[in-house]
Amino acid sequence: MKIRFILNGETKVIDVEADRRVIDVIREDLGLTGTKEACGRGECGSCTILVDGSPKLSCLMLAAQLEGREIITIEGIKKDSDMHPIQEAFIKHGAVQCGFCTPGMVLVSFDLLKRNKKPSRDEIREAISGNLCRCTGYQKIVDAIEAAAKREL
Amino acid sequence: MRLPSFNYLEPITLTDALNLMEEYHGRAQPLAGGTELLPRMKLGLTHPTYLMSLKEIHELKGIKSNKNELYIGGMTSLREIFLSTLLQQKFLAISEAAGSVAAPPLRNMGTIAGNLCQDTRCFFYNQSYFWRRGLKPCFKAGGNVCYAVPGSKKCFSVYQGDLAPALIAFNAKVRIEKKGSSRIIPIEELFSGKGEKPIVIADDELLTQVIVPIPEGIYGSSYRKFRLRNALDYPLVSAAAFLAIDSEKKVKSVKVVLGAAGPAPVIVKEAEDILKGKKVEESAINEIAEAAYKRAQMVDNLGLPASYRKKMVRVFTKRAIENAFNSIK
């Protein structure tokens, strides 16, 4: 079936099979491999994307359900060719190790900072509670998000 | 993990959806948030021929209320229920239950109807096709053995929904519709009590609305959930409590409901006899916790040993009642 949606500000019209998931379309059909698949069953948050502004898991969404929606992936948050301040803060604070959870972490932080300009550490923890990281121990990720909120990069 | 193949249906009105349910004679599987159904499909636990997305049916979304009742559309997201000020003020346990489900992205996706109608779970069933291939099918998979309780004659899978105990504590009802008719039943009647087929809803029916009566007078409520991680996990034990008192602080009505304590939510019926007409005191709370402990049916088929989870029933029942009492304003 044909679906039309907006991906990172660009209108896309593509043909998809019913059983394709959003992550398959993003990674394979459209070649944006920033979005990662890890557990594939909604336990890790690696595949998080923003659908109409709110974080959702692209491994548990059918491509057909993208019709008419606006989605943002990790590739879509940079400004011009610069990194987004959250991404800079992640690098500066050592919040990236293997990097597999990073796209999801950055996108949920992006959503948090849009809703809440000055989140507390507890609010940050709540926001990233659906995203698992096996490397950093989370402290550095919380530091990075806190710094991005305060713009202390 | 890929999905098995299926055909996709996407009605945009409830009437269309109910027509499709009838037309496909129960072979159209309703898809709400997808956070439970799609992982089950990936594991090969269910193989729907037709998947019918309800996401575009706007009449099934949203929270409304009048003087006597609160109406929550079946496709309302758990996030919306968690953040609703009306629910936080008047139905705290329901808001707490919605806010305790999984994690923020999953709450953006998951719906109240999907949460209520979720299937029961068991370590010996919710496994990959590869894992299960070496064993004969268990009761839950249509066979006649149980690996959790060898030699047993029935399925011991556990209902781990968060919303149902909180809604039952508020005497909530659900509207179930099919083409040309609609019925309203108390939520507890949605559950069969059988692990093999825990939800009593016909193949051509949809759960379209949750109706919660607004209690009168002074009351409080609470939902407490025991799990290993503070996010993502299903409850290993949970307890919801509703407590209404009169001007002398004597209990007018009380309802305590357990989650993850059997194949259906468990109502601790003794609570009313123990507390009604009395003040809320520790001895009475302990007595209800003891009754809850006796009612909980647990076997070794979830994240922690059954004996430990059963002991936690006492602890979380007490916490739910105490929190409900403390939330009374």
Tab-separated table of C-alpha atoms in Angstrom:
chain	number	residue	atom	x	y	z
A	1	MET	CA	0.000	0.000	0.000
A	2	LYS	CA	1.074	3.592	-0.587
A	3	ILE	CA	1.791	5.764	2.421
A	4	ARG	CA	2.626	9.444	2.667
A	5	PHE	CA	4.376	10.925	5.698
A	6	ILE	CA	6.902	13.561	6.674
A	7	LEU	CA	10.361	12.296	7.600
A	8	ASN	CA	12.710	14.867	9.129
A	9	GLY	CA	10.862	17.673	7.387
A	10	GLU	CA	10.728	16.011	3.971
A	11	THR	CA	7.556	14.521	2.503
A	12	LYS	CA	7.951	10.864	1.544
A	13	VAL	CA	5.587	8.776	-0.520
A	14	ILE	CA	6.514	5.101	-0.535
A	15	ASP	CA	5.022	1.696	-1.177
A	16	VAL	CA	5.106	-0.700	1.801
A	17	GLU	CA	3.970	-4.214	2.598
A	18	ALA	CA	1.526	-4.589	5.516
A	19	ASP	CA	3.950	-6.590	7.644
A	20	ARG	CA	6.836	-4.081	7.433
A	21	ARG	CA	7.610	-2.249	10.650
A	22	VAL	CA	8.517	1.408	10.827
A	23	ILE	CA	12.129	0.548	11.686
A	24	ASP	CA	12.452	-1.654	8.579
A	25	VAL	CA	11.246	1.209	6.391
A	26	ILE	CA	13.524	3.782	8.026
A	27	ARG	CA	16.660	1.664	8.007
A	28	GLU	CA	16.295	-0.408	4.861
A	29	ASP	CA	13.985	1.391	2.445
A	30	LEU	CA	15.092	4.924	3.319
A	31	GLY	CA	18.673	4.139	4.373
A	32	LEU	CA	18.661	6.070	7.652
A	33	THR	CA	20.600	3.685	9.867
A	34	GLY	CA	20.880	6.012	12.857
A	35	THR	CA	17.810	4.357	14.383
A	36	LYS	CA	18.901	1.069	15.966
A	37	GLU	CA	17.057	-2.126	16.689
A	38	ALA	CA	18.170	-4.044	19.771
A	39	CYS	CA	15.563	-6.101	21.637
A	40	GLY	CA	12.795	-5.832	19.055
A	41	ARG	CA	10.098	-6.218	21.712
A	42	GLY	CA	9.731	-2.893	23.466
A	43	GLU	CA	12.117	-3.360	26.362
A	44	CYS	CA	15.146	-1.276	25.430
A	45	GLY	CA	14.189	1.984	23.681
A	46	SER	CA	17.011	1.805	21.096
A	47	CYS	CA	14.585	2.211	18.212
A	48	THR	CA	12.862	5.318	19.636
A	49	ILE	CA	11.703	7.894	17.090
A	50	LEU	CA	9.473	10.943	17.496
A	51	VAL	CA	6.024	10.495	15.982
A	52	ASP	CA	4.051	13.740	15.871
A	53	GLY	CA	6.465	14.989	18.517
A	54	SER	CA	6.206	12.181	21.065
A	55	PRO	CA	8.686	9.326	21.527
A	56	LYS	CA	7.469	5.958	20.272
A	57	LEU	CA	9.152	2.664	19.496
A	58	SER	CA	9.640	2.083	15.786
A	59	CYS	CA	10.069	-1.687	16.200
A	60	LEU	CA	6.500	-1.939	17.504
A	61	MET	CA	4.821	0.219	14.883
A	62	LEU	CA	3.534	-0.883	11.520
A	63	ALA	CA	4.753	1.156	8.565
A	64	ALA	CA	1.153	1.464	7.396
A	65	GLN	CA	0.411	3.455	10.547
A	66	LEU	CA	2.788	6.233	9.440
A	67	GLU	CA	0.196	7.548	6.988
A	68	GLY	CA	-0.213	11.285	7.530
A	69	ARG	CA	2.228	11.480	10.452
A	70	GLU	CA	5.329	13.534	10.995
A	71	ILE	CA	8.360	11.639	12.231
A	72	ILE	CA	11.787	12.731	13.381
A	73	THR	CA	14.725	10.350	13.631
A	74	ILE	CA	18.187	10.995	15.068
A	75	GLU	CA	19.272	12.269	11.624
A	76	GLY	CA	16.594	14.962	11.808
A	77	ILE	CA	17.538	16.857	14.936
A	78	LYS	CA	20.756	18.475	13.757
A	79	LYS	CA	20.671	22.103	12.736
A	80	ASP	CA	22.195	22.660	9.287
A	81	SER	CA	25.337	20.569	9.498
A	82	ASP	CA	25.994	21.178	13.185
A	83	MET	CA	25.238	18.727	15.899
A	84	HIS	CA	22.327	19.397	18.177
A	85	PRO	CA	23.402	20.781	21.609
A	86	ILE	CA	22.206	17.537	23.249
A	87	GLN	CA	24.524	15.542	20.979
A	88	GLU	CA	27.431	17.870	21.784
A	89	ALA	CA	26.733	17.487	25.500
A	90	PHE	CA	26.674	13.684	25.148
A	91	ILE	CA	30.161	13.766	23.597
A	92	LYS	CA	31.562	16.301	26.046
A	93	HIS	CA	30.314	14.388	29.106
A	94	GLY	CA	31.304	10.909	27.931
A	95	ALA	CA	27.690	9.798	27.700
A	96	VAL	CA	28.459	7.721	24.598
A	97	GLN	CA	30.398	4.481	24.799
A	98	CYS	CA	29.289	1.782	22.372
A	99	GLY	CA	26.682	4.198	21.042
A	100	PHE	CA	23.856	1.773	20.431
A	101	CYS	CA	21.444	3.372	22.913
A	102	THR	CA	22.505	6.922	22.035
A	103	PRO	CA	20.005	7.763	19.254
A	104	GLY	CA	17.108	6.736	21.520
A	105	MET	CA	18.577	8.544	24.523
A	106	VAL	CA	19.097	11.740	22.523
A	107	LEU	CA	15.568	11.671	21.108
A	108	VAL	CA	13.838	11.173	24.469
A	109	SER	CA	16.013	13.998	25.894
A	110	PHE	CA	15.051	16.168	22.921
A	111	ASP	CA	11.378	15.544	23.751
A	112	LEU	CA	11.965	16.162	27.480
A	113	LEU	CA	13.784	19.463	26.941
A	114	LYS	CA	11.038	20.624	24.602
A	115	ARG	CA	8.413	20.088	27.330
A	116	ASN	CA	10.543	21.024	30.323
A	117	LYS	CA	13.339	23.583	30.006
A	118	LYS	CA	14.775	22.931	33.464
A	119	PRO	CA	14.290	19.287	34.335
A	120	SER	CA	15.478	17.931	37.684
A	121	ARG	CA	17.748	14.874	37.727
A	122	ASP	CA	14.742	12.782	38.775
A	123	GLU	CA	12.707	14.063	35.850
A	124	ILE	CA	15.591	13.226	33.509
A	125	ARG	CA	15.787	9.716	34.965
A	126	GLU	CA	12.027	9.295	34.506
A	127	ALA	CA	12.282	10.479	30.885
A	128	ILE	CA	15.052	8.004	29.991
A	129	SER	CA	13.591	5.161	32.079
A	130	GLY	CA	12.515	3.294	28.947
A	131	ASN	CA	15.997	3.388	27.400
A	132	LEU	CA	18.540	0.817	28.477
A	133	CYS	CA	22.281	1.520	28.376
A	134	ARG	CA	24.668	-1.327	29.149
A	135	CYS	CA	27.871	0.770	29.143
A	136	THR	CA	27.699	4.111	30.904
A	137	GLY	CA	25.819	3.377	34.098
A	138	TYR	CA	23.504	6.296	33.214
A	139	GLN	CA	25.214	8.937	35.395
A	140	LYS	CA	27.041	10.492	32.480
A	141	ILE	CA	23.903	10.458	30.360
A	142	VAL	CA	21.984	12.289	33.090
A	143	ASP	CA	24.938	14.724	33.420
A	144	ALA	CA	24.893	15.365	29.682
A	145	ILE	CA	21.154	16.031	29.541
A	146	GLU	CA	21.370	18.298	32.577
A	147	ALA	CA	24.233	20.217	30.962
A	148	ALA	CA	22.364	20.497	27.657
A	149	ALA	CA	19.382	21.920	29.561
A	150	LYS	CA	21.626	24.518	31.153
A	151	ARG	CA	23.577	24.947	27.899
A	152	GLU	CA	26.807	24.270	29.771
A	153	LEU	CA	28.388	22.293	26.989
B	1	MET	CA	12.651	-9.511	14.859
B	2	ARG	CA	10.345	-9.475	11.861
B	3	LEU	CA	6.604	-9.872	11.993
B	4	PRO	CA	4.861	-12.846	10.409
B	5	SER	CA	2.751	-11.877	7.405
B	6	PHE	CA	-0.834	-10.686	7.783
B	7	ASN	CA	-3.358	-8.467	6.025
B	8	TYR	CA	-3.874	-4.964	7.319
B	9	LEU	CA	-7.239	-3.300	7.921
B	10	GLU	CA	-7.673	0.292	8.993
B	11	PRO	CA	-11.261	1.402	9.668
B	12	ILE	CA	-11.778	5.071	10.513
B	13	THR	CA	-15.132	4.810	12.267
B	14	LEU	CA	-16.334	2.486	15.008
B	15	THR	CA	-19.213	1.337	12.806
B	16	ASP	CA	-16.756	0.283	10.091
B	17	ALA	CA	-14.632	-1.536	12.675
B	18	LEU	CA	-17.621	-3.461	14.060
B	19	ASN	CA	-18.737	-4.340	10.524
B	20	LEU	CA	-15.267	-5.696	9.767
B	21	MET	CA	-15.251	-7.718	12.995
B	22	GLU	CA	-18.473	-9.385	11.891
B	23	GLU	CA	-17.463	-9.766	8.273
B	24	TYR	CA	-14.230	-11.596	9.160
B	25	HIS	CA	-15.894	-13.867	11.766
B	26	GLY	CA	-13.351	-13.301	14.481
B	27	ARG	CA	-10.311	-13.564	12.209
B	28	ALA	CA	-9.727	-9.802	12.420
B	29	GLN	CA	-7.482	-9.217	15.422
B	30	PRO	CA	-7.917	-5.687	16.847
B	31	LEU	CA	-4.622	-3.797	17.153
B	32	ALA	CA	-4.619	-1.005	19.744
B	33	GLY	CA	-1.203	0.264	20.902
B	34	GLY	CA	0.549	-2.874	19.685
B	35	THR	CA	2.976	-2.968	22.598
B	36	GLU	CA	1.769	-6.388	23.734
B	37	LEU	CA	0.313	-7.909	20.576
B	38	LEU	CA	3.275	-7.265	18.242
B	39	PRO	CA	5.871	-8.871	20.577
B	40	ARG	CA	3.516	-11.870	20.918
B	41	MET	CA	3.299	-12.102	17.131
B	42	LYS	CA	7.085	-11.920	16.856
B	43	LEU	CA	7.401	-14.853	19.267
B	44	GLY	CA	4.886	-16.791	17.184
B	45	LEU	CA	2.394	-16.996	20.068
B	46	THR	CA	-0.426	-15.714	17.899
B	47	HIS	CA	-0.906	-15.678	14.124
B	48	PRO	CA	-3.711	-13.319	13.102
B	49	THR	CA	-4.740	-13.460	9.443
B	50	TYR	CA	-6.069	-9.919	9.569
B	51	LEU	CA	-4.787	-7.164	11.818
B	52	MET	CA	-7.257	-4.321	12.310
B	53	SER	CA	-5.669	-1.098	13.541
B	54	LEU	CA	-7.974	1.026	15.695
B	55	LYS	CA	-5.587	3.996	15.813
B	56	GLU	CA	-7.505	6.089	13.306
B	57	ILE	CA	-10.841	5.810	15.125
B	58	HIS	CA	-10.920	9.162	16.892
B	59	GLU	CA	-14.280	8.566	18.588
B	60	LEU	CA	-12.559	5.927	20.758
B	61	LYS	CA	-10.066	8.421	22.188
B	62	GLY	CA	-10.343	10.848	25.083
B	63	ILE	CA	-11.580	11.325	28.641
B	64	LYS	CA	-15.011	12.844	29.373
B	65	SER	CA	-17.068	13.163	32.512
B	66	ASN	CA	-20.442	14.288	33.791
B	67	LYS	CA	-21.737	14.637	37.364
B	68	ASN	CA	-21.917	10.932	38.030
B	69	GLU	CA	-19.506	9.139	35.760
B	70	LEU	CA	-16.143	9.286	34.068
B	71	TYR	CA	-15.815	7.927	30.521
B	72	ILE	CA	-12.480	6.842	29.116
B	73	GLY	CA	-12.419	5.878	25.431
B	74	GLY	CA	-10.836	2.488	24.814
B	75	MET	CA	-8.085	3.934	22.587
B	76	THR	CA	-7.061	6.625	25.101
B	77	SER	CA	-3.309	6.411	25.679
B	78	LEU	CA	-1.923	5.463	29.090
B	79	ARG	CA	0.069	8.692	29.040
B	80	GLU	CA	-3.103	10.751	28.764
B	81	ILE	CA	-4.681	8.823	31.655
B	82	PHE	CA	-1.536	9.236	33.774
B	83	LEU	CA	-1.345	13.000	33.154
B	84	SER	CA	-5.060	13.836	33.415
B	85	THR	CA	-5.586	16.267	36.321
B	86	LEU	CA	-9.132	14.998	36.783
B	87	LEU	CA	-7.806	11.488	37.350
B	88	GLN	CA	-4.964	12.642	39.573
B	89	GLN	CA	-7.470	14.479	41.766
B	90	LYS	CA	-10.392	12.071	41.883
B	91	PHE	CA	-9.068	8.690	40.731
B	92	LEU	CA	-5.511	8.624	42.002
B	93	ALA	CA	-5.132	4.820	41.893
B	94	ILE	CA	-6.073	4.741	38.182
B	95	SER	CA	-3.603	7.500	37.344
B	96	GLU	CA	-0.884	5.784	39.405
B	97	ALA	CA	-1.572	2.466	37.689
B	98	ALA	CA	-1.356	4.059	34.214
B	99	GLY	CA	1.848	5.872	35.200
B	100	SER	CA	3.430	2.646	36.424
B	101	VAL	CA	3.082	0.824	33.098
B	102	ALA	CA	6.391	0.189	31.310
B	103	ALA	CA	8.090	3.474	30.338
B	104	PRO	CA	7.230	6.814	28.681
B	105	PRO	CA	7.485	5.761	24.988
B	106	LEU	CA	5.379	2.673	25.686
B	107	ARG	CA	2.798	4.739	27.575
B	108	ASN	CA	2.553	7.017	24.524
B	109	MET	CA	1.618	3.953	22.498
B	110	GLY	CA	-0.299	1.692	24.893
B	111	THR	CA	-4.055	2.143	25.421
B	112	ILE	CA	-6.454	1.417	28.273
B	113	ALA	CA	-8.449	-1.171	26.289
B	114	GLY	CA	-5.244	-2.901	25.199
B	115	ASN	CA	-3.943	-2.899	28.755
B	116	LEU	CA	-7.181	-4.430	30.094
B	117	CYS	CA	-7.372	-7.091	27.368
B	118	GLN	CA	-3.728	-8.196	27.610
B	119	ASP	CA	-3.073	-11.898	27.761
B	120	THR	CA	-1.784	-13.757	30.821
B	121	ARG	CA	1.937	-14.488	30.997
B	122	CYS	CA	4.217	-17.307	32.112
B	123	PHE	CA	7.959	-18.020	31.883
B	124	PHE	CA	7.200	-21.316	30.173
B	125	TYR	CA	4.986	-19.781	27.516
B	126	ASN	CA	6.238	-16.261	26.652
B	127	GLN	CA	9.328	-17.576	24.914
B	128	SER	CA	10.603	-17.702	21.361
B	129	TYR	CA	9.474	-20.316	18.873
B	130	PHE	CA	12.962	-21.858	19.064
B	131	TRP	CA	12.742	-22.191	22.865
B	132	ARG	CA	9.270	-23.724	22.795
B	133	ARG	CA	9.980	-26.050	19.854
B	134	GLY	CA	11.688	-28.642	22.050
B	135	LEU	CA	8.666	-29.057	24.325
B	136	LYS	CA	5.130	-30.338	23.822
B	137	PRO	CA	2.612	-27.471	23.836
B	138	CYS	CA	1.389	-26.477	27.298
B	139	PHE	CA	-2.233	-25.728	28.258
B	140	LYS	CA	-1.822	-22.105	27.232
B	141	ALA	CA	-0.578	-23.157	23.789
B	142	GLY	CA	-3.505	-25.564	23.345
B	143	GLY	CA	-1.765	-28.684	24.667
B	144	ASN	CA	-2.272	-30.629	27.880
B	145	VAL	CA	0.793	-30.224	30.077
B	146	CYS	CA	1.912	-27.496	32.454
B	147	TYR	CA	5.646	-26.859	32.908
B	148	ALA	CA	5.182	-24.404	35.786
B	149	VAL	CA	3.306	-26.958	37.920
B	150	PRO	CA	4.140	-30.423	36.544
B	151	GLY	CA	1.168	-32.776	36.738
B	152	SER	CA	-1.407	-30.014	37.075
B	153	LYS	CA	-4.646	-30.076	35.132
B	154	LYS	CA	-4.859	-26.378	34.328
B	155	CYS	CA	-2.873	-23.338	33.235
B	156	PHE	CA	-1.251	-21.138	35.888
B	157	SER	CA	-0.321	-18.169	33.708
B	158	VAL	CA	-0.641	-14.821	35.459
B	159	TYR	CA	-2.657	-11.723	34.571
B	160	GLN	CA	-0.196	-8.833	34.936
B	161	GLY	CA	-2.267	-5.865	33.794
B	162	ASP	CA	-1.822	-2.731	35.898
B	163	LEU	CA	-5.059	-0.911	35.108
B	164	ALA	CA	-7.580	-3.630	35.967
B	165	PRO	CA	-6.981	-3.777	39.770
B	166	ALA	CA	-7.199	0.020	40.086
B	167	LEU	CA	-10.353	0.187	37.952
B	168	ILE	CA	-12.023	-2.648	39.864
B	169	ALA	CA	-11.262	-0.840	43.140
B	170	PHE	CA	-13.383	2.039	41.770
B	171	ASN	CA	-16.199	-0.354	40.665
B	172	ALA	CA	-15.581	0.550	37.038
B	173	LYS	CA	-17.469	-0.989	34.126
B	174	VAL	CA	-16.620	-1.567	30.489
B	175	ARG	CA	-18.719	-1.123	27.379
B	176	ILE	CA	-18.387	-3.976	24.919
B	177	GLU	CA	-19.832	-3.503	21.449
B	178	LYS	CA	-20.531	-5.609	18.424
B	179	LYS	CA	-22.411	-4.876	15.255
B	180	GLY	CA	-25.884	-3.721	16.261
B	181	SER	CA	-25.552	-4.177	20.016
B	182	SER	CA	-23.705	-2.966	23.049
B	183	ARG	CA	-23.438	-4.255	26.620
B	184	ILE	CA	-21.964	-2.880	29.829
B	185	ILE	CA	-20.392	-5.227	32.375
B	186	PRO	CA	-18.399	-4.750	35.594
B	187	ILE	CA	-14.694	-5.094	34.767
B	188	GLU	CA	-14.276	-8.154	36.963
B	189	GLU	CA	-16.648	-10.013	34.603
B	190	LEU	CA	-14.188	-9.409	31.768
B	191	PHE	CA	-11.964	-12.073	33.314
B	192	SER	CA	-12.682	-15.793	33.130
B	193	GLY	CA	-10.221	-16.792	35.856
B	194	LYS	CA	-8.764	-19.362	33.450
B	195	GLY	CA	-5.160	-18.983	32.354
B	196	GLU	CA	-5.840	-20.679	29.000
B	197	LYS	CA	-8.295	-17.991	27.871
B	198	PRO	CA	-8.301	-15.201	30.465
B	199	ILE	CA	-10.412	-12.546	28.729
B	200	VAL	CA	-14.129	-13.103	28.154
B	201	ILE	CA	-14.843	-11.184	24.989
B	202	ALA	CA	-16.316	-12.696	21.842
B	203	ASP	CA	-14.429	-12.753	18.540
B	204	ASP	CA	-16.702	-10.141	16.991
B	205	GLU	CA	-16.723	-7.767	19.996
B	206	LEU	CA	-14.639	-4.703	20.867
B	207	LEU	CA	-14.023	-3.110	24.254
B	208	THR	CA	-14.852	0.495	23.413
B	209	GLN	CA	-15.146	2.415	26.676
B	210	VAL	CA	-14.356	2.309	30.374
B	211	ILE	CA	-16.972	3.839	32.671
B	212	VAL	CA	-16.006	4.788	36.229
B	213	PRO	CA	-18.673	5.951	38.701
B	214	ILE	CA	-17.543	9.086	40.556
B	215	PRO	CA	-17.604	8.204	44.268
B	216	GLU	CA	-19.444	10.477	46.700
B	217	GLY	CA	-18.106	11.913	49.932
B	218	ILE	CA	-14.587	11.695	51.321
B	219	TYR	CA	-12.347	9.046	49.828
B	220	GLY	CA	-8.817	8.153	48.767
B	221	SER	CA	-7.176	5.517	46.607
B	222	SER	CA	-3.793	4.097	45.771
B	223	TYR	CA	-2.028	1.607	43.496
B	224	ARG	CA	1.237	-0.002	44.620
B	225	LYS	CA	3.316	-2.187	42.357
B	226	PHE	CA	6.148	-4.575	43.158
B	227	ARG	CA	8.741	-5.173	40.444
B	228	LEU	CA	12.484	-5.556	40.061
B	229	ARG	CA	13.146	-2.396	38.056
B	230	ASN	CA	11.352	0.896	38.535
B	231	ALA	CA	10.452	1.018	34.862
B	232	LEU	CA	9.536	-1.367	32.062
B	233	ASP	CA	8.631	-4.343	34.262
B	234	TYR	CA	5.232	-5.947	34.565
B	235	PRO	CA	4.033	-6.205	38.179
B	236	LEU	CA	5.186	-9.241	40.171
B	237	VAL	CA	2.541	-8.315	42.744
B	238	SER	CA	0.346	-5.258	42.838
B	239	ALA	CA	-2.432	-3.950	45.037
B	240	ALA	CA	-5.059	-1.277	44.511
B	241	ALA	CA	-7.084	0.134	47.398
B	242	PHE	CA	-10.128	2.388	47.565
B	243	LEU	CA	-11.235	3.788	50.925
B	244	ALA	CA	-14.229	6.053	51.688
B	245	ILE	CA	-14.745	7.456	55.185
B	246	ASP	CA	-17.431	9.446	56.975
B	247	SER	CA	-17.035	12.658	58.959
B	248	GLU	CA	-16.010	10.653	62.070
B	249	LYS	CA	-13.233	8.958	60.072
B	250	LYS	CA	-15.059	5.644	60.155
B	251	VAL	CA	-14.827	3.553	56.995
B	252	LYS	CA	-17.926	3.745	54.792
B	253	SER	CA	-16.607	1.468	52.083
B	254	VAL	CA	-13.354	-0.210	51.169
B	255	LYS	CA	-12.178	-2.267	48.206
B	256	VAL	CA	-8.829	-3.988	47.862
B	257	VAL	CA	-7.816	-5.702	44.603
B	258	LEU	CA	-4.636	-7.643	43.831
B	259	GLY	CA	-2.834	-7.830	40.503
B	260	ALA	CA	-0.414	-10.525	39.301
B	261	ALA	CA	-1.837	-12.862	41.947
B	262	GLY	CA	-3.548	-15.366	39.628
B	263	PRO	CA	-5.047	-15.609	36.134
B	264	ALA	CA	-7.401	-12.696	36.937
B	265	PRO	CA	-7.350	-9.709	39.307
B	266	VAL	CA	-8.221	-10.894	42.839
B	267	ILE	CA	-10.788	-8.981	44.929
B	268	VAL	CA	-10.046	-9.264	48.643
B	269	LYS	CA	-13.698	-9.600	49.676
B	270	GLU	CA	-12.880	-9.807	53.406
B	271	ALA	CA	-11.790	-6.140	53.434
B	272	GLU	CA	-15.347	-4.802	53.655
B	273	ASP	CA	-16.215	-6.975	56.714
B	274	ILE	CA	-12.957	-6.178	58.461
B	275	LEU	CA	-12.978	-2.387	58.066
B	276	LYS	CA	-16.538	-1.207	57.469
B	277	GLY	CA	-17.826	1.034	60.253
B	278	LYS	CA	-14.440	1.084	61.993
B	279	LYS	CA	-11.514	3.456	62.088
B	280	VAL	CA	-8.473	2.626	59.974
B	281	GLU	CA	-6.049	0.987	62.394
B	282	GLU	CA	-2.963	-1.109	61.946
B	283	SER	CA	-4.533	-4.308	63.294
B	284	ALA	CA	-7.352	-4.125	60.735
B	285	ILE	CA	-4.902	-3.403	57.902
B	286	ASN	CA	-2.835	-6.416	58.968
B	287	GLU	CA	-5.950	-8.565	58.975
B	288	ILE	CA	-6.796	-7.520	55.399
B	289	ALA	CA	-3.180	-8.134	54.333
B	290	GLU	CA	-3.468	-11.657	55.787
B	291	ALA	CA	-6.711	-12.274	53.877
B	292	ALA	CA	-5.023	-10.997	50.687
B	293	TYR	CA	-2.078	-13.330	51.317
B	294	LYS	CA	-4.432	-16.309	51.536
B	295	ARG	CA	-6.268	-15.360	48.341
B	296	ALA	CA	-3.151	-14.903	46.190
B	297	GLN	CA	-2.394	-17.932	43.997
B	298	MET	CA	1.215	-18.035	42.942
B	299	VAL	CA	3.479	-20.608	41.359
B	300	ASP	CA	7.078	-20.412	40.156
B	301	ASN	CA	6.457	-18.932	36.719
B	302	LEU	CA	7.514	-15.282	36.947
B	303	GLY	CA	10.630	-13.257	37.785
B	304	LEU	CA	10.937	-14.214	41.462
B	305	PRO	CA	10.100	-17.356	43.477
B	306	ALA	CA	6.388	-17.760	44.213
B	307	SER	CA	6.982	-17.934	47.974
B	308	TYR	CA	8.687	-14.536	47.941
B	309	ARG	CA	6.055	-12.924	45.720
B	310	LYS	CA	3.326	-14.271	47.998
B	311	LYS	CA	4.975	-12.700	51.042
B	312	MET	CA	5.112	-9.421	49.147
B	313	VAL	CA	1.302	-9.554	48.808
B	314	ARG	CA	1.043	-8.673	52.510
B	315	VAL	CA	3.509	-5.805	52.189
B	316	PHE	CA	1.947	-4.239	49.112
B	317	THR	CA	-1.632	-4.671	50.352
B	318	LYS	CA	-0.679	-2.751	53.502
B	319	ARG	CA	1.078	-0.045	51.507
B	320	ALA	CA	-1.895	0.373	49.170
B	321	ILE	CA	-4.377	0.748	52.064
B	322	GLU	CA	-2.097	3.120	53.995
B	323	ASN	CA	-1.437	5.233	50.913
B	324	ALA	CA	-5.139	5.320	50.065
B	325	PHE	CA	-5.869	6.516	53.615
B	326	ASN	CA	-3.096	9.122	53.488
B	327	SER	CA	-4.324	10.432	50.140
B	328	ILE	CA	-7.701	11.398	51.649
B	329	LYS	CA	-7.945	15.151	51.678
